[in-house]
Coordinates of C-alpha atoms (C1' of nucleotides) in Angstrom, one line a residue:
Chain A
X25 CA 72.6 -8.2 83.2
X26 CA 71.0 -9.0 86.5
X27 CA 71.7 -6.9 89.6
X28 CA 74.8 -8.4 91.2
X29 CA 73.1 -8.0 94.5
X30 CA 70.5 -10.6 93.5
X31 CA 73.4 -13.0 92.8
X32 CA 75.1 -12.2 96.1
X33 CA 72.2 -12.2 98.5
X34 CA 69.3 -14.0 96.8
X35 CA 71.1 -16.6 94.8
X36 CA 68.8 -19.5 95.5
X37 CA 65.6 -17.6 94.9
X38 CA 67.0 -16.1 91.7
X39 CA 68.1 -19.5 90.5
X40 CA 64.6 -20.8 91.1
X41 CA 63.0 -18.0 89.1
X42 CA 65.5 -18.5 86.3
X43 CA 64.5 -22.1 86.1
X44 CA 61.1 -21.0 84.9
X45 CA 62.9 -19.7 81.9
X46 CA 64.6 -23.0 81.4
X47 CA 67.9 -21.7 82.6
X48 CA 69.9 -23.7 85.1
X49 CA 72.2 -21.4 87.1
X50 CA 75.3 -23.1 88.5
X51 CA 74.8 -22.0 92.0
X52 CA 77.9 -23.7 93.4
X53 CA 80.2 -22.1 90.8
X54 CA 78.7 -18.7 91.3
X55 CA 79.2 -18.9 95.0
X56 CA 82.7 -20.1 94.8
X57 CA 83.7 -17.5 92.3
X58 CA 82.0 -14.8 94.2
X59 CA 83.7 -15.6 97.5
X60 CA 87.1 -15.8 95.7
X61 CA 86.4 -12.4 94.1
X62 CA 85.6 -10.9 97.4
X63 CA 88.7 -12.1 99.1
X64 CA 91.0 -11.2 96.2
X65 CA 89.5 -7.8 95.7
X66 CA 89.9 -6.8 99.3
X67 CA 93.5 -8.0 99.4
X68 CA 94.4 -6.3 96.1
X69 CA 92.9 -3.0 97.2
X70 CA 94.7 -3.1 100.5
X71 CA 98.0 -3.6 98.7
X72 CA 97.1 -0.7 96.4
X73 CA 96.3 1.4 99.5
X74 CA 99.7 0.7 101.1
X75 CA 101.5 1.4 97.8
X76 CA 99.7 4.7 97.5
X77 CA 100.5 5.9 101.0
X78 CA 104.1 4.6 100.8
X79 CA 104.7 6.4 97.5
X80 CA 103.3 9.6 99.0
X81 CA 105.7 9.3 101.9
X82 CA 108.6 8.9 99.5
X83 CA 107.5 12.0 97.7
X84 CA 107.3 14.0 101.0
X85 CA 110.6 12.8 102.3
X86 CA 112.3 13.6 99.0
X87 CA 110.9 17.2 99.0
X88 CA 112.3 17.6 102.5
X89 CA 115.7 16.3 101.3
X90 CA 115.6 13.3 103.5
X91 CA 117.2 9.9 102.7
X92 CA 114.6 7.9 100.8
X93 CA 116.5 4.7 100.5
X94 CA 115.0 3.0 103.5
X95 CA 111.5 3.8 102.2
X96 CA 112.4 2.5 98.8
X97 CA 113.6 -0.8 100.4
X98 CA 110.3 -1.1 102.3
X99 CA 108.3 -1.1 99.1
X100 CA 110.8 -3.3 97.2
X101 CA 108.6 -6.3 96.6
X102 CA 105.3 -4.7 97.0
X103 CA 104.9 -4.3 93.2
X104 CA 105.4 -8.0 92.6
X105 CA 102.9 -9.0 95.2
X106 CA 100.4 -6.5 93.8
X107 CA 100.9 -7.8 90.3
X108 CA 100.3 -11.4 91.1
X109 CA 97.2 -10.5 93.2
X110 CA 95.9 -8.4 90.4
X111 CA 96.3 -11.2 87.9
X112 CA 94.5 -13.6 90.2
X113 CA 91.7 -11.2 90.7
X114 CA 91.4 -10.5 87.0
X115 CA 91.1 -14.2 86.2
X116 CA 88.3 -14.7 88.7
X117 CA 86.6 -11.5 87.8
X118 CA 86.5 -12.2 84.1
X119 CA 85.2 -15.7 84.7
X120 CA 82.5 -14.3 87.0
X121 CA 81.7 -11.6 84.5
X122 CA 81.4 -14.2 81.7
X123 CA 79.0 -16.1 83.8
X124 CA 76.9 -13.1 84.8
X125 CA 76.7 -11.9 81.2
X126 CA 75.3 -15.2 80.2
X127 CA 72.5 -15.2 82.7
X128 CA 69.1 -14.2 81.2
X129 CA 66.7 -11.8 82.7
X130 CA 64.3 -13.0 85.3
X131 CA 60.7 -13.5 84.1
X132 CA 58.1 -11.2 85.6
X133 CA 55.5 -12.8 87.9
X134 CA 52.8 -12.4 85.3
X135 CA 54.7 -14.6 82.8
X136 CA 53.1 -18.0 82.4
X137 CA 55.1 -21.0 83.4
X138 CA 55.9 -23.3 80.4
X139 CA 58.5 -24.8 78.2
X140 CA 57.5 -24.0 74.6
X141 CA 55.3 -21.8 72.5
X142 CA 52.5 -24.3 73.2
X143 CA 52.3 -23.0 76.7
X144 CA 51.9 -19.3 75.7
X145 CA 48.7 -17.7 76.9
X146 CA 46.4 -16.0 74.5
X147 CA 45.6 -12.6 75.9
X148 CA 43.1 -11.3 73.3
X149 CA 42.2 -11.7 69.7
X150 CA 41.1 -9.1 67.1
X151 CA 39.0 -10.0 64.0
X152 CA 38.3 -13.6 63.0
X153 CA 40.5 -15.8 60.9
X154 CA 39.7 -15.1 57.3
X155 CA 37.5 -17.7 55.6
X156 CA 37.4 -18.6 52.0
X157 CA 34.9 -20.4 49.7
X158 CA 37.9 -21.9 48.0
X159 CA 41.2 -23.5 49.3
X160 CA 43.4 -20.7 50.5
X161 CA 46.9 -20.5 48.9
X162 CA 50.0 -19.3 50.6
X163 CA 51.9 -16.2 49.4
X164 CA 54.3 -18.3 47.3
X165 CA 51.5 -19.8 45.2
X166 CA 49.7 -16.5 45.0
X167 CA 52.6 -14.7 43.5
X168 CA 53.9 -17.6 41.4
X169 CA 51.9 -16.6 38.3
X170 CA 53.0 -13.0 38.2
X171 CA 56.6 -13.8 39.2
X172 CA 56.8 -10.7 41.3
X173 CA 58.2 -12.5 44.3
X174 CA 61.5 -14.1 43.2
X175 CA 62.9 -16.8 45.3
X176 CA 65.0 -18.6 42.7
X177 CA 66.2 -15.2 41.5
X178 CA 67.5 -14.2 44.9
X179 CA 69.0 -17.6 45.4
X180 CA 71.1 -17.0 42.3
X181 CA 72.1 -13.6 43.5
X182 CA 73.0 -14.6 47.0
X183 CA 71.6 -17.9 48.3
X184 CA 68.7 -19.4 50.2
X185 CA 66.5 -17.3 52.5
X186 CA 66.6 -14.2 50.3
X187 CA 63.9 -12.8 48.0
X188 CA 63.4 -10.2 45.3
X189 CA 60.2 -8.2 45.0
X190 CA 59.1 -6.5 41.8
X191 CA 56.7 -3.9 40.6
X192 CA 53.6 -3.5 42.6
X193 CA 54.8 -5.9 45.2
X194 CA 58.0 -3.9 45.8
X195 CA 55.8 -0.7 45.9
X196 CA 53.4 -2.1 48.4
X197 CA 56.4 -3.3 50.5
X198 CA 57.8 0.3 50.4
X199 CA 54.3 1.8 51.1
X200 CA 53.8 -0.4 54.2
X201 CA 57.0 1.0 55.7
X202 CA 55.9 4.6 55.0
X203 CA 52.4 3.8 56.4
X204 CA 53.8 2.4 59.6
X205 CA 56.2 5.3 60.1
X206 CA 53.5 7.8 59.5
X207 CA 51.1 6.2 61.9
X208 CA 53.6 6.0 64.7
X209 CA 55.0 9.5 64.2
X210 CA 51.7 11.2 63.6
X211 CA 49.3 9.3 65.7
X212 CA 51.5 7.8 68.5
X213 CA 54.1 10.5 69.1
X214 CA 57.2 8.6 68.3
X215 CA 60.3 10.3 66.9
X216 CA 61.5 8.9 63.7
X217 CA 65.1 8.0 63.6
X218 CA 67.7 6.8 61.2
X219 CA 70.7 4.8 62.5
X220 CA 73.7 2.8 61.4
X221 CA 73.0 -0.8 60.2
X222 CA 76.5 -1.9 61.2
X223 CA 77.3 -1.9 65.0
X224 CA 80.2 -2.7 67.2
X225 CA 80.5 -5.4 69.8
X226 CA 79.8 -3.0 72.7
X227 CA 76.3 -2.2 71.3
X228 CA 75.4 -5.8 70.8
X229 CA 76.6 -6.6 74.3
X230 CA 74.5 -3.8 75.7
X231 CA 71.2 -5.1 74.3
X232 CA 72.1 -8.7 75.1
X233 CA 72.8 -10.3 71.7
X234 CA 76.4 -10.8 72.7
X235 CA 78.3 -12.6 74.1
X236 CA 75.8 -15.5 74.0
X237 CA 74.2 -15.4 70.6
X238 CA 77.1 -14.7 68.2
X239 CA 76.0 -17.4 65.9
X240 CA 72.7 -15.6 65.1
X241 CA 74.6 -12.6 63.7
X242 CA 76.4 -11.7 60.5
X243 CA 79.9 -10.5 61.4
X244 CA 81.9 -8.4 59.0
X245 CA 85.2 -9.8 58.0
X246 CA 86.9 -6.9 59.5
X247 CA 89.3 -6.6 62.5
X248 CA 87.0 -3.9 64.0
X249 CA 84.4 -6.3 65.4
X250 CA 81.6 -5.0 63.3
X251 CA 78.3 -6.8 62.9
X252 CA 75.1 -6.3 60.7
X253 CA 72.2 -5.4 63.0
X254 CA 69.7 -8.2 63.7
X255 CA 67.2 -5.5 64.6
X256 CA 67.0 -1.7 64.9
X257 CA 66.7 -2.3 68.7
X258 CA 70.5 -2.5 68.9
X259 CA 71.5 0.8 67.4
X260 CA 68.5 2.7 68.7
X261 CA 68.7 1.5 72.3
X262 CA 72.4 2.0 72.4
X263 CA 72.0 5.7 71.8
X264 CA 71.6 6.0 75.6
X265 CA 74.5 3.8 76.5
X266 CA 76.8 5.4 79.0
X267 CA 74.4 8.4 79.3
X268 CA 72.8 10.0 82.3
X269 CA 69.6 11.7 81.2
X270 CA 67.7 14.4 82.9
X271 CA 64.4 13.2 84.3
X272 CA 62.6 15.6 81.9
X273 CA 64.2 13.7 79.0
X274 CA 62.2 10.6 79.7
X275 CA 60.2 9.0 78.2
X276 CA 62.0 8.8 74.9
X277 CA 60.0 7.2 72.1
X278 CA 61.6 6.2 68.8
X279 CA 60.4 4.6 65.7
X280 CA 63.0 3.3 63.3
X281 CA 62.7 1.5 60.0
X282 CA 65.7 -0.7 59.2
X283 CA 66.7 -3.8 57.4
X284 CA 67.5 -6.7 59.7
X285 CA 70.1 -9.4 59.2
X286 CA 69.9 -12.7 60.9
X287 CA 72.0 -15.8 60.1
X288 CA 69.1 -18.1 61.3
X289 CA 71.7 -20.6 62.4
X290 CA 69.9 -23.5 64.0
X291 CA 66.7 -22.9 62.2
X292 CA 67.6 -25.3 59.3
X293 CA 64.4 -26.8 57.9
X294 CA 62.1 -24.3 59.6
X295 CA 60.0 -22.0 57.4
X296 CA 62.1 -22.8 54.4
X297 CA 59.1 -22.0 52.1
X298 CA 58.4 -18.4 51.2
X299 CA 59.5 -15.2 52.9
X300 CA 58.5 -15.9 56.5
X301 CA 62.1 -16.5 57.7
X302 CA 64.7 -14.6 55.7
X303 CA 68.3 -13.6 56.3
X304 CA 67.4 -10.0 55.4
X305 CA 64.1 -8.4 56.1
X306 CA 62.7 -4.9 56.8
X307 CA 61.2 -4.0 60.1
X308 CA 59.7 -0.9 61.7
X309 CA 60.8 -0.9 65.4
X310 CA 59.4 1.0 68.4
X311 CA 61.9 1.7 71.2
X312 CA 61.1 3.4 74.5
X313 CA 63.4 4.5 77.3
X314 CA 61.3 5.2 80.4
X315 CA 61.5 5.7 84.1
X316 CA 61.4 2.5 86.0
X317 CA 57.9 3.2 87.4
X318 CA 56.5 3.6 83.8
X319 CA 57.8 0.6 82.0
X320 CA 54.8 -1.7 82.5
X321 CA 52.4 0.9 81.2
X322 CA 54.9 1.6 78.4
X323 CA 54.8 -2.1 77.3
X324 CA 51.0 -2.0 77.1
X325 CA 51.1 1.2 75.1
X326 CA 53.8 0.0 72.8
X327 CA 52.0 -3.3 72.1
X328 CA 48.7 -1.5 71.4
X329 CA 50.6 0.9 69.0
X330 CA 51.8 -2.1 67.1
X331 CA 48.3 -3.6 67.1
X332 CA 47.0 -0.4 65.5
X333 CA 48.8 -1.2 62.3
X334 CA 47.2 -4.7 62.1
X335 CA 43.8 -3.2 62.8
X336 CA 44.2 -0.5 60.1
X337 CA 45.2 -3.1 57.7
X338 CA 42.2 -5.3 58.7
X339 CA 44.4 -8.3 59.5
X340 CA 43.1 -10.7 62.1
X341 CA 45.5 -11.4 64.9
X342 CA 45.9 -12.5 68.5
X343 CA 48.1 -11.3 71.3
X344 CA 49.9 -14.0 73.4
X345 CA 51.8 -13.6 76.6
X346 CA 55.0 -15.7 76.1
X347 CA 55.7 -18.3 78.7
X348 CA 59.0 -18.5 80.5
X349 CA 60.4 -21.1 78.2
X350 CA 59.7 -19.0 75.1
X351 CA 60.9 -15.8 76.5
X352 CA 63.9 -14.1 75.0
X353 CA 67.2 -13.7 76.8
X354 CA 66.9 -10.1 77.9
X355 CA 63.1 -9.9 78.3
X356 CA 61.2 -9.9 81.6
X357 CA 57.9 -10.2 79.7
X358 CA 56.9 -10.4 76.1
X359 CA 53.7 -10.0 74.1
X360 CA 53.8 -11.6 70.7
X361 CA 51.4 -10.3 68.1
X362 CA 50.5 -13.2 65.8
X363 CA 48.8 -12.5 62.5
X364 CA 46.4 -15.0 60.8
X365 CA 48.0 -16.6 57.8
X366 CA 45.4 -18.5 55.8
X367 CA 48.1 -20.2 53.7
X368 CA 49.4 -21.9 56.8
X369 CA 46.0 -22.0 58.6
X370 CA 47.5 -20.6 61.8
X371 CA 48.6 -17.5 63.6
X372 CA 52.3 -16.5 63.1
X373 CA 54.4 -14.0 64.9
X374 CA 54.5 -10.6 63.3
X375 CA 55.6 -8.5 66.3
X376 CA 57.3 -9.1 69.6
X377 CA 56.9 -6.5 72.3
X378 CA 59.0 -6.7 75.4
X379 CA 59.8 -5.0 78.7
X380 CA 63.4 -5.5 79.6
X381 CA 63.2 -3.6 82.9
X382 CA 66.8 -2.5 83.8
X383 CA 68.4 -5.6 82.2
X384 CA 69.7 -3.8 79.1
X385 CA 70.2 -0.6 80.9
X386 CA 72.6 -2.2 83.4
X387 CA 74.6 -3.7 80.6
X388 CA 74.7 -0.3 78.8
X389 CA 75.0 1.8 82.0
X390 CA 72.0 3.8 80.6
X391 CA 70.8 6.0 83.5
X392 CA 68.6 8.9 84.4
X393 CA 68.9 11.3 87.3
X394 CA 66.1 10.7 89.7
X395 CA 65.1 14.1 91.0
X396 CA 63.9 12.5 94.3
X397 CA 67.3 11.1 95.2
X398 CA 69.5 13.3 93.0
X399 CA 71.3 10.1 92.1
X400 CA 71.8 8.4 88.7
X401 CA 69.6 5.3 88.4
X402 CA 69.1 2.8 85.7
X403 CA 66.3 3.5 83.3
X404 CA 64.0 0.8 81.8
X405 CA 63.9 -0.1 78.1
X406 CA 60.9 -1.4 76.2
X407 CA 60.7 -2.2 72.6
X408 CA 58.8 -4.1 69.9
X409 CA 58.3 -4.5 66.2
X410 CA 55.5 -2.6 64.6
X411 CA 55.7 -4.4 62.4
X412 CA 57.9 -6.9 60.5
X413 CA 57.3 -5.6 57.0
X414 CA 57.9 -8.8 55.0
X415 CA 55.5 -10.8 57.1
X416 CA 52.9 -8.0 56.9
X417 CA 53.2 -8.2 53.1
X418 CA 52.7 -11.9 53.3
X419 CA 49.7 -11.5 55.6
X420 CA 48.1 -9.0 53.2
X421 CA 48.5 -11.2 50.2
X422 CA 47.2 -14.3 52.0
X423 CA 44.2 -12.7 53.7
X424 CA 43.0 -10.7 50.7
X425 CA 43.5 -13.3 48.1
X426 CA 40.6 -13.9 45.6
X427 CA 39.5 -17.1 44.0
X428 CA 40.8 -16.0 40.6
X429 CA 44.3 -15.6 41.9
X430 CA 44.2 -11.8 42.3
X431 CA 44.5 -9.9 45.5
X432 CA 42.1 -7.2 46.5
X433 CA 43.2 -5.2 49.5
X434 CA 40.5 -3.0 50.8
X435 CA 42.9 -0.5 52.3
X436 CA 40.8 2.4 51.1
X437 CA 38.1 1.2 53.4
X438 CA 39.9 -0.2 56.4
X439 CA 42.6 2.4 56.6
X440 CA 40.5 5.4 56.1
X441 CA 37.1 4.6 57.5
X442 CA 37.4 1.3 59.3
X443 CA 34.8 0.0 56.9
X444 CA 35.2 -2.3 54.0
X445 CA 32.7 -1.0 51.6
X446 CA 34.8 0.7 48.9
X447 CA 37.3 -1.6 47.4
X448 CA 40.0 -0.9 44.9
X449 CA 39.7 -3.9 42.7
X450 CA 42.1 -4.9 40.1
X451 CA 44.6 -7.7 39.7
X452 CA 47.0 -7.0 42.6
X453 CA 45.7 -3.6 42.8
X454 CA 48.3 -2.3 45.1
X455 CA 49.7 0.6 43.2
X456 CA 47.0 3.1 44.1
X457 CA 47.2 2.2 47.7
X458 CA 50.9 2.7 47.6
X459 CA 50.4 6.2 46.3
X460 CA 47.9 6.9 48.9
X461 CA 50.0 5.7 51.7
X462 CA 53.2 7.2 50.4
X463 CA 51.9 10.7 50.0
X464 CA 49.0 11.3 52.4
X465 CA 48.2 11.2 56.0
X466 CA 45.8 8.4 56.9
X467 CA 42.8 10.6 57.7
X468 CA 43.1 13.0 54.8
X469 CA 40.5 11.2 52.7
X470 CA 40.0 14.1 50.4
X471 CA 43.4 13.7 48.7
X472 CA 42.9 10.0 48.3
X473 CA 39.5 10.5 46.6
X474 CA 41.0 13.2 44.4
X475 CA 43.8 10.9 43.4
X476 CA 41.4 8.1 42.8
X477 CA 39.2 10.3 40.7
X478 CA 42.0 11.4 38.5
X479 CA 43.1 7.9 38.0
X480 CA 39.7 6.4 37.5
X481 CA 38.4 9.4 35.5
X482 CA 35.2 9.3 37.5
X483 CA 32.4 11.8 37.0
X484 CA 32.0 15.2 38.7
X485 CA 28.8 14.0 40.4
X486 CA 31.0 11.4 42.2
X487 CA 33.2 14.2 43.2
X488 CA 30.4 16.3 44.6
X489 CA 29.1 13.3 46.5
X490 CA 32.4 12.3 48.0
X491 CA 34.8 15.2 48.2
X492 CA 32.5 17.7 49.9
X493 CA 31.5 15.6 52.8
X494 CA 35.0 14.3 53.2
X495 CA 36.6 17.7 53.1
X496 CA 34.7 18.7 56.2
X497 CA 36.6 16.1 58.2
X498 CA 39.9 17.2 57.0
X499 CA 42.1 20.1 57.9
X500 CA 41.6 21.5 54.4
X501 CA 39.0 23.9 55.5
X502 CA 40.2 26.4 53.0
X503 CA 39.0 24.2 50.2
X504 CA 35.4 24.1 51.5
X505 CA 34.1 27.4 50.2
X506 CA 35.2 26.8 46.7
X507 CA 33.8 23.3 46.8
X508 CA 30.4 24.5 47.8
X509 CA 30.4 27.3 45.2
X510 CA 31.4 25.3 42.3
X511 CA 30.0 21.9 43.2
X512 CA 33.5 20.7 42.4
X513 CA 33.5 20.6 38.6
X514 CA 35.7 17.9 37.3
X515 CA 38.0 20.3 35.6
X516 CA 39.2 21.6 39.0
X517 CA 40.4 18.2 40.2
X518 CA 43.9 18.5 38.8
X519 CA 44.3 21.8 40.5
X520 CA 43.0 20.4 43.8
X521 CA 45.4 17.5 43.5
X522 CA 48.4 19.6 42.9
X523 CA 47.3 21.8 45.8
X524 CA 47.1 18.7 47.9
X525 CA 50.5 17.5 46.8
X526 CA 52.1 20.8 47.4
X527 CA 50.6 21.1 50.9
X528 CA 50.5 17.6 52.0
X529 CA 53.6 17.7 54.0
X530 CA 53.1 21.0 55.8
X531 CA 49.4 20.3 56.5
X532 CA 50.0 16.9 57.9
X533 CA 53.1 17.7 59.9
X534 CA 52.3 17.5 63.6
X535 CA 53.3 20.4 65.8
X536 CA 57.0 20.2 66.7
X537 CA 58.3 21.7 69.8
X538 CA 60.8 24.5 69.9
Chain B
rG5 C1' 94.7 8.5 51.2
rG6 C1' 98.4 12.9 52.5
rA7 C1' 99.8 16.9 56.2
rG8 C1' 98.8 19.1 60.9
rA9 C1' 96.2 20.0 65.7
rG10 C1' 93.8 17.9 69.6
rG11 C1' 90.9 14.3 73.2
rU12 C1' 90.9 16.5 81.2
rG13 C1' 84.6 16.6 85.7
rG14 C1' 77.4 18.8 83.2
rC15 C1' 80.1 22.6 80.0
rC16 C1' 84.6 25.9 79.1
rG17 C1' 89.5 25.4 80.6
rA18 C1' 94.5 25.0 83.5
rG19 C1' 97.8 21.4 84.7
rU20 C1' 104.9 18.0 81.5
rG21 C1' 106.7 12.8 87.3
rG22 C1' 105.0 13.3 94.0
rU23 C1' 99.3 15.5 99.4
rC24 C1' 96.0 16.2 91.6
rG25 C1' 90.2 13.3 91.6
rA26 C1' 92.4 17.3 89.5
rA27 C1' 93.2 25.2 89.7
rG28 C1' 89.9 28.8 87.7
rG29 C1' 85.4 30.0 85.3
rC30 C1' 80.3 28.9 83.7
rG31 C1' 76.1 26.3 85.0
rC32 C1' 73.2 24.0 88.9
rU33 C1' 71.6 23.4 94.4
rC34 C1' 71.2 25.4 99.3
rC35 C1' 72.1 29.5 102.6
rC36 C1' 73.1 34.8 103.8
rC37 C1' 72.7 40.0 102.5
rU38 C1' 70.2 43.9 99.8
rG39 C1' 63.6 47.1 98.6
rC40 C1' 63.9 48.8 93.0
rU41 C1' 65.0 47.0 85.8
rA42 C1' 70.1 43.8 89.5
rA43 C1' 74.1 42.5 92.1
rG44 C1' 77.2 40.7 96.1
rG45 C1' 79.0 37.0 99.9
rG46 C1' 79.3 31.8 101.7
rA47 C1' 78.8 26.5 101.2
rG48 C1' 78.0 22.4 98.1
rU49 C1' 78.2 20.0 93.2
rA50 C1' 81.9 13.5 88.8
rU51 C1' 81.2 8.2 87.8
rG52 C1' 81.9 3.1 88.8
rG53 C1' 83.4 -0.7 92.2
rG54 C1' 84.5 -2.9 97.2
rU55 C1' 83.3 -3.2 102.4
rU56 C1' 77.6 -3.1 104.8
rA57 C1' 71.2 -6.0 105.4
rA58 C1' 71.3 -0.8 104.1
rA59 C1' 73.2 3.9 105.0
rA60 C1' 77.2 6.7 107.0
rG61 C1' 82.2 6.1 107.1
rC62 C1' 86.4 4.0 105.0
rU63 C1' 88.7 2.4 100.6
rC64 C1' 90.1 1.2 95.3
rA65 C1' 89.7 2.6 90.3
rU66 C1' 88.8 6.3 86.4
rC67 C1' 91.9 12.7 83.0
rG68 C1' 89.8 8.8 74.9
rA69 C1' 91.2 3.0 75.1
rG70 C1' 94.9 -0.6 76.0
rG71 C1' 100.0 -1.6 77.2
rG72 C1' 105.0 0.0 79.1
rU73 C1' 108.7 2.9 82.2
rU74 C1' 108.7 4.2 87.7
rC75 C1' 108.5 3.5 94.7
rG76 C1' 104.9 7.0 92.3
rA77 C1' 101.9 8.8 85.7
rA78 C1' 96.6 13.4 83.7
rU79 C1' 101.9 14.5 83.0
rC80 C1' 107.2 10.3 79.9
rC81 C1' 107.2 6.0 75.9
rC82 C1' 104.4 2.5 72.5
rU83 C1' 99.9 0.8 70.0
rC84 C1' 94.9 1.8 68.8
rC85 C1' 90.3 4.7 68.6
rC86 C1' 87.9 9.2 67.9
rU87 C1' 87.4 14.7 66.8
rC88 C1' 88.9 19.1 64.2
rU89 C1' 91.6 21.9 60.1
rC90 C1' 93.8 21.9 55.2
rC91 C1' 94.7 19.0 50.6
rG92 C1' 93.2 14.7 47.5
rC93 C1' 89.2 11.4 46.2
rC94 C1' 84.1 10.5 46.3
rA95 C1' 77.6 9.1 46.6

RNA sequence: GGAGAGGUGGCCGAGUGGUCGAAGGCGCUCCCCUGCUAAGGGAGUAUGGGUUAAAAGCUCAUCGAGGGUUCGAAUCCCUCCCUCUCCGCCA
């Protein structure tokens, strides 16, 4: 919701800025409703004032034992007058409110002017679009032989725009979620949070999905006005609804994995192939509540946090600054991260990071106490996906496809060292990666090597060559002496592995405050 | 699902029709006093809206939410929501 003061005092200028978002504000209607509101509200409150003072006078007279009948006569028809004025005011106010709630946020000055995604501005790119010596397939073709991605199956179970994943694909999907959560909690300092996936009308109004975009949501057939969440942004951001936080409580940084449910009404015929656009998908979302002065820096930080995931996965992408016409309802500015999809031969959105300024906060009455003024002030909200899990899976499959139809994902290299020299190679060799990502912290290479050795039954000389140098970079300094002494005989590997498993959590856990 | 209790300001807690936006306490802020492991005294301290360019001031609303009774409702009546306790059921 925009600041009502903008509507009252800078109506024309605001309307002009909204036009860059493709929104035509009915200036005449707003003006007329606003002047009606002003008049009616003043009259109503004056009537209430007289009623209050008259009633008080009656009370005083009565306690003195005076005759109150004349006073009663004086207020005889005050109630009726008040009722009718109240009703008039309510009508005007609800129409005005309806109008205000439907006005989108005003784009920031740094937002490019434009009508559609063609007018978005590329801010930067990372990596180069993957090239193949053969014709690249899309993820549907890649998985068609193994049958591990089930579109027909899901259609039978539910309908179109759903999917089933099996075996290694399901494991990789799960592993990606863990991986993203681990990176954001351990490396970027977000607090992981679990929230309801069903929310009420107030929450959706707070973040801006309602009242305008009801058709995009799945509503429960329930008199309680419950909806499935279209994004974790809704429950997470609404945690601060109707709250006044201490200045010290900001910034708040949350990472939340959740399923997302979108009806995709109005997108008939778009992205019907594959799992790009689904009614249900998983997403890891970053949400920040910050002081107003910090929100622009927070947007940059949050976007770069999301980029980290793509970089660690070695996926080429670009960052675009959305133009006014492509900007979402509540956003003042949005960076989209677009990952390269060889199957489509283009960049596709995999994350959307936005600064909402105080737009959501005003709807939610989410405030903080500014120590300089001592007064409650609206906070700013910033959020973004990091990342959409289904699309990440698609990007991995398509970018790491091999000519023979297999997929080799060099996560061992990219995630751990930022190099691509040590592959795990097998047909859809995802399982080992899953284990690695599920259990271990990104940098603790030792454990990964140990697991790999066990699995691959590699020689002890390999162990000596790899484990010793790696262990120096890890926090497992306690292992170093024994490694040196024994040159890591192969027989000790099971012991080391179990040690690692037992200590993985406590060793990797970051320091948590009191 | 059954039975009962309850929802009041940052927190605790009083208040069953009339200067109650709300006693008292705690906490917090400021001031005063006092040289000793501290205490005492005083003042202030809700949120939203309107009026205003803004502030001050004035004013309206808010005691879980919504309706009703009344000149007047935190207080009486109705509906709903939520919390707690006990029982039942259950991942």
